[in-house]
Structures are given as structure tokens and as C-alpha cells.
Coordinates of N, CA and C in Angstrom, one line a residue:
M262 N -21.4 9.5 22.7 CA -20.1 10.3 22.9 C -19.1 9.5 23.5
T263 N -19.5 8.7 24.5 CA -18.5 7.8 25.2 C -17.8 6.9 24.3
D264 N -18.6 6.3 23.3 CA -18.0 5.3 22.4 C -17.0 6.1 21.5
V265 N -17.3 7.3 21.0 CA -16.4 8.0 20.2 C -15.1 8.3 20.9
T266 N -15.3 8.8 22.2 CA -14.1 9.1 23.0 C -13.2 7.9 23.2
R267 N -13.9 6.8 23.4 CA -13.1 5.6 23.6 C -12.2 5.2 22.3
V268 N -12.9 5.3 21.2 CA -12.3 5.0 19.9 C -11.1 5.9 19.7
N269 N -11.3 7.2 20.0 CA -10.3 8.2 19.7 C -9.0 7.9 20.6
K270 N -9.3 7.5 21.8 CA -8.2 7.2 22.7 C -7.4 6.0 22.3
K271 N -8.1 5.0 21.7 CA -7.5 3.8 21.2 C -6.6 4.2 20.0
V272 N -7.1 5.0 19.1 CA -6.3 5.3 17.9 C -5.2 6.2 18.2
S273 N -5.3 7.2 19.2 CA -4.4 8.2 19.4 C -3.3 7.7 20.3
S274 N -3.5 6.7 21.1 CA -2.5 6.3 22.1 C -1.1 5.9 21.6
P275 N -1.1 5.1 20.5 CA 0.3 4.8 19.9 C 1.0 6.0 19.4
L276 N 0.2 7.1 18.9 CA 0.8 8.2 18.3 C 1.3 9.2 19.4
S277 N 0.8 9.0 20.6 CA 1.2 9.9 21.7 C 2.5 9.4 22.4
H278 N 3.0 8.2 22.0 CA 4.2 7.7 22.6 C 5.4 8.7 22.3
P279 N 6.3 8.8 23.3 CA 7.4 9.8 23.2 C 8.2 9.6 21.9
W280 N 8.4 8.3 21.5 CA 9.2 8.1 20.3 C 8.5 8.2 19.0
S281 N 7.2 8.5 19.0 CA 6.4 8.4 17.8 C 6.8 9.5 16.8
A282 N 7.1 10.7 17.2 CA 7.6 11.7 16.3 C 8.9 11.4 15.7
K283 N 9.8 10.8 16.5 CA 11.1 10.4 15.9 C 10.9 9.2 14.9
A284 N 10.0 8.3 15.2 CA 9.8 7.2 14.3 C 9.2 7.7 13.0
D285 N 8.2 8.7 13.1 CA 7.7 9.3 11.9 C 8.8 9.9 11.0
W286 N 9.7 10.6 11.7 CA 10.8 11.3 10.9 C 11.7 10.3 10.3
L287 N 12.0 9.2 11.1 CA 12.9 8.2 10.5 C 12.2 7.4 9.4
Q288 N 10.9 7.2 9.5 CA 10.2 6.5 8.4 C 10.3 7.3 7.2
S289 N 10.0 8.6 7.3 CA 10.1 9.5 6.2 C 11.5 9.6 5.6
A290 N 12.5 9.6 6.4 CA 13.9 9.8 6.0 C 14.3 8.5 5.2
T291 N 14.0 7.4 5.7 CA 14.4 6.1 5.0 C 13.5 6.0 3.7
G292 N 12.3 6.4 3.8 CA 11.5 6.4 2.6 C 12.0 7.3 1.5
I293 N 12.5 8.5 1.8 CA 13.1 9.4 0.9 C 14.3 8.8 0.3
L294 N 15.2 8.2 1.1 CA 16.4 7.6 0.7 C 16.1 6.4 -0.3
L295 N 15.1 5.6 0.0 CA 14.8 4.5 -0.9 C 14.2 5.0 -2.2
G296 N 13.3 6.1 -2.1 CA 12.7 6.6 -3.3 C 13.7 7.2 -4.2
L297 N 14.7 8.0 -3.7 CA 15.7 8.6 -4.5 C 16.6 7.5 -5.1
F298 N 16.9 6.5 -4.3 CA 17.7 5.4 -4.8 C 17.0 4.7 -6.0
L299 N 15.7 4.5 -5.9 CA 15.0 3.9 -7.0 C 15.1 4.7 -8.2
L300 N 15.0 6.0 -8.2 CA 15.1 6.9 -9.3 C 16.4 6.7 -10.0
L301 N 17.5 6.7 -9.2 CA 18.9 6.5 -9.8 C 19.0 5.1 -10.3
H302 N 18.6 4.2 -9.5 CA 18.8 2.7 -9.9 C 18.2 2.4 -11.3
M303 N 16.9 2.9 -11.5 CA 16.2 2.6 -12.7 C 16.9 3.2 -13.8
H304 N 17.5 4.4 -13.6 CA 18.2 5.1 -14.8 C 19.5 4.4 -15.1
F305 N 20.2 3.9 -14.0 CA 21.4 3.2 -14.3 C 21.1 1.9 -15.0
E306 N 20.0 1.2 -14.6 CA 19.7 -0.1 -15.2 C 19.3 0.1 -16.7
S307 N 18.6 1.2 -16.9 CA 18.1 1.6 -18.3 C 19.1 1.9 -19.3
S308 N 20.4 2.1 -18.8 CA 21.5 2.4 -19.7 C 21.7 1.2 -20.7
I309 N 21.1 0.0 -20.4 CA 21.1 -1.1 -21.4 C 20.4 -0.7 -22.7
L310 N 19.5 0.3 -22.6 CA 18.8 0.7 -23.8 C 19.7 1.5 -24.8
L311 N 20.8 1.9 -24.3 CA 21.8 2.6 -25.1 C 22.8 1.7 -25.7
G312 N 22.7 0.4 -25.3 CA 23.6 -0.6 -25.8 C 24.4 -1.3 -24.7
K313 N 25.0 -2.5 -25.1 CA 25.7 -3.3 -24.1 C 26.9 -2.5 -23.6
E314 N 27.6 -1.8 -24.5 CA 28.8 -1.0 -24.1 C 28.5 0.0 -23.1
A315 N 27.4 0.7 -23.3 CA 27.0 1.8 -22.3 C 26.7 1.2 -20.9
F316 N 26.0 0.1 -20.9 CA 25.7 -0.5 -19.6 C 26.9 -1.1 -19.0
Y317 N 27.8 -1.6 -19.7 CA 29.1 -2.2 -19.2 C 29.9 -1.0 -18.5
Q318 N 30.0 0.1 -19.1 CA 30.7 1.2 -18.6 C 30.1 1.7 -17.3
V319 N 28.8 1.8 -17.3 CA 28.1 2.2 -16.1 C 28.3 1.3 -15.0
V320 N 28.3 0.0 -15.2 CA 28.6 -1.0 -14.1 C 30.0 -0.8 -13.6
Q321 N 31.0 -0.7 -14.5 CA 32.4 -0.6 -14.1 C 32.5 0.7 -13.2
L322 N 31.9 1.8 -13.6 CA 32.0 3.0 -12.9 C 31.4 2.8 -11.4
L323 N 30.2 2.3 -11.3 CA 29.5 2.1 -10.0 C 30.3 1.1 -9.2
E324 N 31.0 0.2 -9.7 CA 31.7 -0.8 -8.9 C 33.1 -0.4 -8.7
G325 N 33.4 0.8 -8.9 CA 34.8 1.3 -8.6 C 35.9 0.9 -9.5
G326 N 35.5 0.7 -10.8 CA 36.5 0.4 -11.8 C 37.6 1.3 -12.0
I327 N 37.4 2.6 -11.7 CA 38.4 3.7 -11.8 C 39.6 3.5 -10.8
F328 N 39.3 2.7 -9.7 CA 40.3 2.4 -8.7 C 41.0 1.0 -9.0
S329 N 40.7 0.4 -10.1 CA 41.3 -0.9 -10.4 C 42.3 -0.6 -11.6
S330 N 43.4 -1.4 -11.5 CA 44.5 -1.2 -12.5 C 43.9 -1.8 -13.9
S331 N 43.0 -2.8 -13.7 CA 42.5 -3.4 -15.0 C 41.3 -2.7 -15.5
G332 N 40.7 -1.7 -14.7 CA 39.6 -1.0 -15.1 C 38.3 -1.7 -14.9
H333 N 38.3 -2.9 -14.3 CA 37.2 -3.6 -14.0 C 36.7 -3.4 -12.6
G334 N 35.4 -3.4 -12.4 CA 34.9 -3.1 -11.1 C 35.0 -4.2 -10.1
F335 N 34.6 -3.9 -8.9 CA 34.7 -5.0 -7.8 C 33.3 -5.3 -7.4
P336 N 32.9 -6.6 -7.7 CA 31.5 -7.1 -7.4 C 31.2 -7.0 -5.9
I337 N 32.2 -7.0 -5.0 CA 31.9 -6.9 -3.6 C 31.2 -5.6 -3.3
V338 N 31.4 -4.5 -4.1 CA 30.8 -3.3 -3.9 C 29.2 -3.4 -4.0
T339 N 28.8 -4.2 -5.0 CA 27.4 -4.5 -5.2 C 26.9 -5.3 -4.0
Q340 N 27.6 -6.3 -3.4 CA 27.3 -7.0 -2.2 C 27.0 -6.1 -1.1
V341 N 28.1 -5.3 -0.8 CA 28.0 -4.5 0.4 C 26.9 -3.5 0.3
F342 N 26.7 -2.9 -0.9 CA 25.6 -1.9 -1.0 C 24.3 -2.6 -0.9
S343 N 24.1 -3.9 -1.4 CA 22.9 -4.6 -1.3 C 22.6 -4.9 0.1
V344 N 23.5 -5.2 0.9 CA 23.3 -5.5 2.4 C 22.9 -4.2 3.1
F345 N 23.5 -3.1 2.7 CA 23.1 -1.8 3.3 C 21.6 -1.5 3.0
M346 N 21.3 -1.6 1.7 CA 19.9 -1.3 1.3 C 18.9 -2.3 1.9
L347 N 19.3 -3.5 2.1 CA 18.4 -4.5 2.8 C 18.2 -4.0 4.2
L348 N 19.1 -3.6 4.9 CA 19.0 -3.1 6.3 C 18.1 -1.8 6.3
V349 N 18.3 -1.0 5.4 CA 17.4 0.3 5.3 C 15.9 -0.2 5.0
V350 N 15.7 -1.1 4.1 CA 14.4 -1.6 3.8 C 13.8 -2.2 5.0
M351 N 14.5 -3.0 5.8 CA 14.0 -3.7 7.0 C 13.6 -2.6 8.0
L352 N 14.4 -1.5 8.2 CA 14.1 -0.5 9.1 C 12.8 0.2 8.7
H353 N 12.8 0.6 7.4 CA 11.6 1.3 6.9 C 10.4 0.5 7.1
A354 N 10.4 -0.8 6.8 CA 9.2 -1.7 6.9 C 8.8 -1.8 8.3
A355 N 9.8 -1.9 9.3 CA 9.4 -2.1 10.7 C 8.7 -0.8 11.2
L356 N 9.2 0.4 10.7 CA 8.5 1.6 11.1 C 7.1 1.7 10.5
A357 N 7.0 1.3 9.3 CA 5.7 1.4 8.6 C 4.7 0.5 9.2
L358 N 5.1 -0.7 9.7 CA 4.2 -1.6 10.3 C 3.4 -1.1 11.4
R359 N 3.8 0.0 12.0 CA 3.1 0.7 13.2 C 1.7 1.1 12.7
R360 N 1.5 1.4 11.5 CA 0.2 2.0 11.0 C -0.5 0.9 10.0
F361 N 0.1 -0.3 10.0 CA -0.5 -1.3 9.2 C -1.7 -1.9 9.8
P362 N -2.9 -2.0 9.2 CA -4.1 -2.6 9.8 C -3.8 -4.1 10.0
T363 N -3.9 -4.6 11.2 CA -3.6 -5.9 11.5 C -4.8 -6.8 11.8
Q364 N -6.0 -6.2 11.9 CA -7.2 -6.9 12.2 C -8.2 -6.8 11.1
L365 N -9.0 -7.8 10.9 CA -10.1 -7.9 9.9 C -11.0 -6.6 10.0
G366 N -11.3 -6.3 11.3 CA -12.2 -5.1 11.5 C -11.6 -3.8 11.0
Q367 N -10.3 -3.7 11.2 CA -9.6 -2.5 10.7 C -9.7 -2.4 9.2
W368 N -9.5 -3.5 8.5 CA -9.5 -3.5 7.0 C -10.9 -3.2 6.6
R369 N -11.9 -3.7 7.2 CA -13.4 -3.5 6.9 C -13.7 -2.0 7.1
A370 N -13.2 -1.5 8.2 CA -13.4 0.0 8.4 C -12.7 0.9 7.4
L371 N -11.5 0.5 7.0 CA -10.8 1.2 5.9 C -11.6 1.2 4.6
R372 N -12.0 0.0 4.2 CA -12.8 -0.2 2.9 C -14.1 0.6 2.9
T373 N -14.8 0.6 4.2 CA -16.0 1.4 4.3 C -15.7 2.9 4.1
H374 N -14.6 3.3 4.8 CA -14.3 4.7 4.7 C -14.0 5.1 3.3
M375 N -13.2 4.3 2.6 CA -12.9 4.6 1.1 C -14.1 4.6 0.2
H376 N -15.1 3.7 0.6 CA -16.3 3.7 -0.2 C -17.2 4.9 0.0
N377 N -17.2 5.4 1.2 CA -18.1 6.5 1.6 C -17.5 7.9 1.3
I378 N -16.2 7.9 1.5 CA -15.5 9.2 1.3 C -14.5 9.0 0.2
H379 N -14.8 9.6 -0.9 CA -13.8 9.5 -2.1 C -12.8 10.5 -2.1
H380 N -11.8 10.3 -1.1 CA -10.7 11.2 -0.9 C -9.5 10.6 -1.6
R381 N -8.8 11.4 -2.5 CA -7.7 11.0 -3.3 C -6.5 10.5 -2.5
D382 N -6.2 11.2 -1.4 CA -5.1 10.9 -0.6 C -5.3 9.5 0.2
T383 N -6.6 9.3 0.6 CA -6.9 8.0 1.2 C -6.7 6.9 0.3
H384 N -7.1 7.0 -0.9 CA -6.9 6.0 -1.9 C -5.4 5.8 -2.2
A385 N -4.7 6.9 -2.2 CA -3.2 6.8 -2.5 C -2.6 6.0 -1.3
W386 N -3.0 6.3 -0.1 CA -2.4 5.6 1.1 C -2.8 4.2 1.0
F387 N -4.0 3.8 0.6 CA -4.4 2.4 0.5 C -3.5 1.6 -0.5
W388 N -3.3 2.2 -1.7 CA -2.4 1.5 -2.7 C -1.0 1.5 -2.2
Q389 N -0.5 2.5 -1.4 CA 0.8 2.3 -0.8 C 0.9 1.2 0.2
L390 N -0.2 1.0 0.9 CA -0.3 0.0 1.9 C -0.3 -1.4 1.2
V391 N -1.0 -1.6 0.1 CA -1.1 -2.8 -0.6 C 0.3 -3.2 -1.3
T392 N 0.9 -2.1 -2.0 CA 2.2 -2.4 -2.6 C 3.3 -2.6 -1.6
G393 N 3.1 -1.9 -0.4 CA 4.2 -2.1 0.6 C 4.1 -3.6 1.2
F394 N 2.9 -4.2 1.2 CA 2.8 -5.6 1.6 C 3.5 -6.5 0.6
I395 N 3.2 -6.2 -0.6 CA 3.8 -7.0 -1.7 C 5.4 -6.9 -1.7
L396 N 5.8 -5.6 -1.5 CA 7.3 -5.4 -1.5 C 8.0 -6.1 -0.3
F397 N 7.2 -6.3 0.8 CA 7.8 -6.9 1.9 C 8.4 -8.3 1.6
F398 N 7.8 -8.9 0.5 CA 8.4 -10.2 0.1 C 9.3 -10.1 -1.1
L399 N 9.0 -9.2 -2.0 CA 9.7 -9.2 -3.3 C 11.1 -8.5 -3.1
I400 N 11.2 -7.4 -2.4 CA 12.5 -6.8 -2.3 C 13.6 -7.6 -1.6
P401 N 13.3 -8.3 -0.5 CA 14.3 -9.1 0.1 C 14.8 -10.2 -0.9
A402 N 13.8 -10.8 -1.7 CA 14.2 -11.8 -2.7 C 15.2 -11.2 -3.7
H403 N 14.9 -10.0 -4.2 CA 15.8 -9.3 -5.1 C 17.1 -9.0 -4.5
L404 N 17.2 -8.5 -3.3 CA 18.4 -8.1 -2.7 C 19.2 -9.3 -2.3
F405 N 18.6 -10.4 -1.9 CA 19.3 -11.6 -1.5 C 20.0 -12.2 -2.7
T406 N 19.3 -12.1 -3.9 CA 19.8 -12.6 -5.2 C 21.1 -11.8 -5.5
M407 N 21.1 -10.5 -5.3 CA 22.3 -9.6 -5.5 C 23.4 -9.9 -4.6
I408 N 23.1 -10.2 -3.3 CA 24.1 -10.5 -2.3 C 24.8 -11.8 -2.7
L409 N 24.0 -12.8 -3.1 CA 24.6 -14.2 -3.3 C 25.2 -14.3 -4.7
N410 N 24.7 -13.4 -5.6 CA 25.3 -13.5 -7.0 C 25.4 -12.1 -7.5
P411 N 26.5 -11.4 -7.1 CA 26.5 -10.0 -7.4 C 27.1 -9.6 -8.8
E412 N 27.4 -10.6 -9.6 CA 28.0 -10.2 -10.9 C 26.9 -9.5 -11.8
I413 N 27.3 -8.4 -12.3 CA 26.4 -7.6 -13.1 C 27.1 -7.3 -14.5
G414 N 26.4 -7.2 -15.5 CA 27.0 -7.0 -16.8 C 25.9 -7.2 -17.9
P415 N 26.1 -6.7 -19.1 CA 25.0 -7.0 -20.2 C 24.7 -8.4 -20.3
H416 N 25.7 -9.3 -20.3 CA 25.3 -10.7 -20.5 C 24.9 -11.4 -19.2
L417 N 25.6 -11.1 -18.1 CA 25.3 -11.8 -16.8 C 24.0 -11.3 -16.3
S418 N 23.7 -10.1 -16.4 CA 22.3 -9.6 -16.0 C 21.2 -10.2 -16.8
A419 N 21.5 -10.3 -18.2 CA 20.5 -10.9 -19.1 C 20.3 -12.4 -18.8
E420 N 21.4 -13.0 -18.3 CA 21.3 -14.4 -18.0 C 20.4 -14.6 -16.7
R421 N 20.5 -13.7 -15.8 CA 19.7 -13.7 -14.6 C 18.2 -13.5 -15.0
V422 N 18.0 -12.6 -15.8 CA 16.6 -12.2 -16.2 C 16.0 -13.3 -17.0
Y423 N 16.7 -13.8 -18.0 CA 16.0 -14.7 -19.0 C 16.3 -16.2 -18.6
H424 N 17.5 -16.6 -18.4 CA 17.8 -18.0 -18.2 C 17.4 -18.5 -16.8
D425 N 17.6 -17.5 -15.8 CA 17.1 -17.8 -14.4 C 15.7 -17.5 -14.1
N426 N 15.0 -17.0 -15.1 CA 13.6 -16.6 -15.0 C 13.3 -15.5 -14.0
A427 N 14.3 -14.6 -13.7 CA 14.1 -13.5 -12.8 C 13.1 -12.5 -13.3
W428 N 12.8 -12.6 -14.6 CA 11.8 -11.6 -15.2 C 10.5 -11.7 -14.5
L429 N 10.2 -12.9 -14.0 CA 8.9 -13.1 -13.3 C 8.9 -12.2 -12.1
L430 N 10.0 -12.3 -11.3 CA 10.1 -11.4 -10.1 C 10.1 -10.0 -10.5
Y431 N 10.8 -9.6 -11.5 CA 10.9 -8.2 -11.8 C 9.6 -7.6 -12.4
A432 N 8.9 -8.4 -13.1 CA 7.6 -8.0 -13.6 C 6.6 -7.7 -12.6
L433 N 6.7 -8.4 -11.4 CA 5.9 -8.1 -10.2 C 6.4 -6.9 -9.4
L434 N 7.8 -6.9 -9.3 CA 8.5 -5.9 -8.5 C 8.3 -4.5 -9.1
L435 N 8.4 -4.4 -10.4 CA 8.5 -3.1 -11.1 C 7.2 -2.2 -10.7
P436 N 6.0 -2.7 -11.0 CA 4.9 -1.8 -10.7 C 4.7 -1.5 -9.2
A437 N 4.9 -2.5 -8.4 CA 4.8 -2.4 -7.0 C 5.7 -1.4 -6.4
V438 N 7.0 -1.5 -6.8 CA 8.0 -0.5 -6.2 C 7.8 0.9 -6.7
V439 N 7.5 1.1 -8.0 CA 7.3 2.3 -8.6 C 6.1 3.1 -7.9
I440 N 5.0 2.4 -7.9 CA 3.8 3.0 -7.3 C 4.0 3.3 -5.8
H441 N 4.6 2.4 -5.1 CA 4.8 2.6 -3.7 C 5.8 3.8 -3.4
A442 N 6.8 3.8 -4.1 CA 7.8 4.9 -3.9 C 7.3 6.2 -4.3
M443 N 6.6 6.4 -5.5 CA 6.2 7.7 -5.9 C 5.1 8.2 -5.1
I444 N 4.2 7.4 -4.7 CA 3.1 7.8 -3.7 C 3.8 8.2 -2.4
G445 N 4.7 7.5 -2.0 CA 5.5 7.8 -0.7 C 6.1 9.1 -0.7
L446 N 6.9 9.4 -1.8 CA 7.5 10.7 -2.0 C 6.4 11.9 -2.0
Y447 N 5.3 11.6 -2.7 CA 4.2 12.6 -2.7 C 3.7 12.9 -1.3
R448 N 3.5 11.8 -0.6 CA 2.9 12.0 0.8 C 3.9 12.7 1.7
V449 N 5.2 12.3 1.6 CA 6.2 12.9 2.5 C 6.3 14.4 2.2
A450 N 6.3 14.8 0.9 CA 6.4 16.1 0.5 C 5.3 17.0 1.1
L451 N 4.1 16.4 1.1 CA 2.9 17.1 1.7 C 3.0 17.1 3.2
K452 N 3.4 16.0 3.8 CA 3.4 15.8 5.3 C 4.4 16.8 5.9
W453 N 5.5 17.0 5.3 CA 6.6 17.8 5.9 C 6.6 19.2 5.4
G454 N 5.6 19.6 4.6 CA 5.5 20.9 4.1 C 6.5 21.3 3.0
L455 N 7.0 20.3 2.3 CA 7.9 20.6 1.2 C 7.2 21.3 0.0
S456 N 6.0 21.0 -0.1 CA 5.1 21.6 -1.1 C 3.7 21.7 -0.6
S457 N 3.0 22.8 -0.9 CA 1.6 22.9 -0.5 C 0.7 22.7 -1.7
R458 N 1.2 22.6 -2.9 CA 0.4 22.5 -4.1 C 0.1 21.0 -4.4
R459 N -1.0 20.6 -3.6 CA -1.4 19.2 -3.7 C -1.7 18.6 -5.1
A460 N -2.4 19.4 -5.8 CA -2.8 18.9 -7.2 C -1.6 18.8 -8.1
A461 N -0.8 19.8 -8.1 CA 0.3 19.8 -9.0 C 1.4 18.7 -8.6
L462 N 1.5 18.5 -7.3 CA 2.4 17.4 -6.7 C 1.9 16.1 -7.1
G463 N 0.5 16.0 -7.1 CA -0.1 14.7 -7.5 C 0.1 14.4 -9.0
N464 N 0.0 15.4 -9.8 CA 0.3 15.2 -11.2 C 1.6 14.8 -11.5
V465 N 2.6 15.4 -10.8 CA 4.0 15.0 -10.9 C 4.2 13.6 -10.6
A466 N 3.6 13.1 -9.5 CA 3.7 11.8 -9.0 C 3.2 10.8 -10.1
K467 N 2.0 11.1 -10.7 CA 1.4 10.3 -11.7 C 2.3 10.2 -12.9
A468 N 2.9 11.3 -13.3 CA 3.8 11.4 -14.5 C 5.0 10.5 -14.2
L469 N 5.6 10.6 -13.1 CA 6.8 9.8 -12.8 C 6.4 8.3 -12.7
I470 N 5.2 8.0 -12.2 CA 4.8 6.6 -12.2 C 4.7 6.0 -13.7
I471 N 4.1 6.7 -14.5 CA 4.0 6.3 -15.9 C 5.3 6.3 -16.6
Y472 N 6.1 7.3 -16.4 CA 7.5 7.3 -17.0 C 8.4 6.1 -16.5
L473 N 8.4 5.9 -15.2 CA 9.3 4.9 -14.7 C 8.8 3.5 -15.1
L474 N 7.5 3.3 -15.1 CA 7.0 2.0 -15.6 C 7.3 1.7 -17.1
C475 N 7.2 2.7 -17.9 CA 7.6 2.6 -19.3 C 9.1 2.3 -19.4
L476 N 9.9 3.1 -18.7 CA 11.4 2.9 -18.7 C 11.8 1.5 -18.1
G477 N 11.2 1.1 -17.0 CA 11.5 -0.2 -16.4 C 11.0 -1.3 -17.4
A478 N 9.9 -1.2 -18.0 CA 9.4 -2.2 -18.9 C 10.3 -2.4 -20.1
A479 N 10.7 -1.2 -20.7 CA 11.6 -1.2 -21.8 C 12.9 -1.9 -21.5
S480 N 13.5 -1.6 -20.3 CA 14.7 -2.2 -19.9 C 14.6 -3.7 -19.7
L481 N 13.5 -4.1 -19.0 CA 13.3 -5.6 -18.8 C 13.1 -6.3 -20.1
I482 N 12.4 -5.8 -21.0 CA 12.2 -6.4 -22.3 C 13.5 -6.6 -23.1
T483 N 14.4 -5.5 -22.9 CA 15.7 -5.5 -23.6 C 16.5 -6.7 -23.0
Y484 N 16.6 -6.8 -21.7 CA 17.4 -7.9 -21.0 C 16.8 -9.2 -21.5
V485 N 15.5 -9.4 -21.7 CA 14.9 -10.7 -22.1 C 15.4 -11.0 -23.5
F486 N 15.4 -10.0 -24.4 CA 15.8 -10.2 -25.8 C 17.3 -10.6 -25.8
I487 N 18.2 -9.9 -25.0 CA 19.6 -10.2 -25.0 C 19.8 -11.6 -24.4
G488 N 19.1 -11.9 -23.4 CA 19.3 -13.3 -22.8 C 18.8 -14.4 -23.8
S489 N 17.8 -14.1 -24.5 CA 17.3 -15.1 -25.5 C 18.3 -15.4 -26.6
E490 N 19.2 -14.5 -26.9 CA 20.2 -14.6 -27.9 C 21.4 -15.2 -27.5
L491 N 21.6 -15.4 -26.1 CA 22.8 -15.9 -25.6 C 22.8 -17.5 -25.6
G492 N 24.0 -18.0 -26.0 CA 24.1 -19.5 -25.9 C 24.7 -19.8 -24.5
T493 N 24.6 -21.0 -24.1 CA 25.2 -21.5 -22.8 C 26.5 -22.3 -23.1
P494 N 27.5 -22.2 -22.2 CA 27.5 -21.4 -21.0 C 27.6 -19.9 -21.3
I495 N 27.1 -19.0 -20.5 CA 27.1 -17.6 -20.7 C 28.5 -17.1 -20.5
Q496 N 29.0 -16.3 -21.4 CA 30.3 -15.6 -21.3 C 30.0 -14.1 -21.0
P497 N 30.8 -13.6 -20.0 CA 30.7 -12.2 -19.7 C 31.0 -11.3 -20.9
F498 N 30.3 -10.2 -21.0 CA 30.4 -9.2 -22.1 C 31.8 -8.6 -22.0
V499 N 32.5 -8.6 -23.2 CA 33.9 -8.0 -23.3 C 33.7 -6.9 -24.4
P500 N 33.9 -5.7 -23.9 CA 33.8 -4.5 -24.9 C 34.9 -4.6 -26.0
K501 N 34.6 -4.1 -27.1 CA 35.5 -4.0 -28.2 C 36.5 -2.9 -27.9
K502 N 37.8 -3.2 -28.3 CA 38.9 -2.3 -28.1 C 39.1 -1.5 -29.4

């Protein structure tokens, strides 16, 4: 009994800290923000499936082209937003690290627990942990690329994907970010009582994961095909008048 009490004290002491509740809320809030942004971002990116003209118009709209006399957007909008998202990601990661197993014994205990108790939410949390670790390296790489080279367009984005071999990064980033985000939204909805229908919510999360993976893969393949057809030097896409 003494050993159990000692273990419980060690586990619960960080959670009893005065700022723990606020940190939990802030972690959930930043997670929701990032998850919703991912849903929007992937649909904006997938407009390339409707053609170069459609993607071009989406880019001009998002970069404030309606405020430009020429109708062209401002790439600095992409830079500023990328910096903002990087800060949000850093904050979210810092808060999530509070619960990250940092010792080999903790990892062994987690694996033993998963092996002995086949609980769906425990497995979901494990995969969110693994994908979160992967994203810790991949997301900054993606955002720094957008900060340093913010030009977006049917040809310029395809150049980045194909000629600059960014498809390697995106092929790893896509499954990791989709799985992490959808599991995260599922867990937040349960944690904060947004829904009590665990099974139905889990099915929605699975459906969204499959849908977003298919959507993202189709978009990435399209950019690769467009890039493979472009000669160098790459010229920005100009819509037909």
C-alpha cells in the first residue's frame, strides 16, 4: 500500500499545481485552433484538384487580393500567418510536453499497460503521442519554408513540391498531422463534455482521418504531376483573361 501511495503522489503532484488546469485549457484551446486550421488548410490546398485557375483564385483571396489594385495577393500575408501558426504550435508543444514520457521506464510501463489493457482511448493517446513527436520536427520545417519562401501558386507550389523535393516532407507530414489532429479533436470533445457519445465520435474521427488522407494524397499527387510538366526556370501561373 505504501508503494502505491508513493506512486500516486508522484503522478498526481504535477497535476495539482495551481496552473495545471489553466495549462490543460490552453493546450485544448490551441489544439482546437490547430485542428480547425488543418481542416480549412487542406481544403484550400485541395482546390488544385479543381484546376490551376481555381487554386490561383483561392490563393489571391487568402492573400488579400481584393485589397490590391492589381488583384494580386500579398505574399507577406502568408509569412505573417506562418509566423503566427509557428508560435501557436510551439505553445501547444510546450504544454503537451508536460505529459510526455521522458524516461525509459515510463515508456515500458505505457507499453505494458497497452498490452494488458486493450482500451481504445489509451491506444489513441499513444498514437497521438507518437505523431506529436514526429510533428515536433516536421511542422517547423514546413512553416520555416513558408516563412522564407512564401510565394504560392499552381506553378510555384508545384515547383516546391516536385523540383525542390518537398513531396518527401509532405508525404511524412500528411499522415502524422491528420492522425494527430483528428485524435486530438476527438479527445478534447470527450474531455470537455462536448459529446458523450464516445463510439459515434470515434467513428467520425476515423472517417475524417480516411477522408483527409485521401484528399491530401490526391492533392500532393496533383502537385507532383504539375511540377513534372513544368520546364525551368519556373514561370508563375497567369490565368487566362
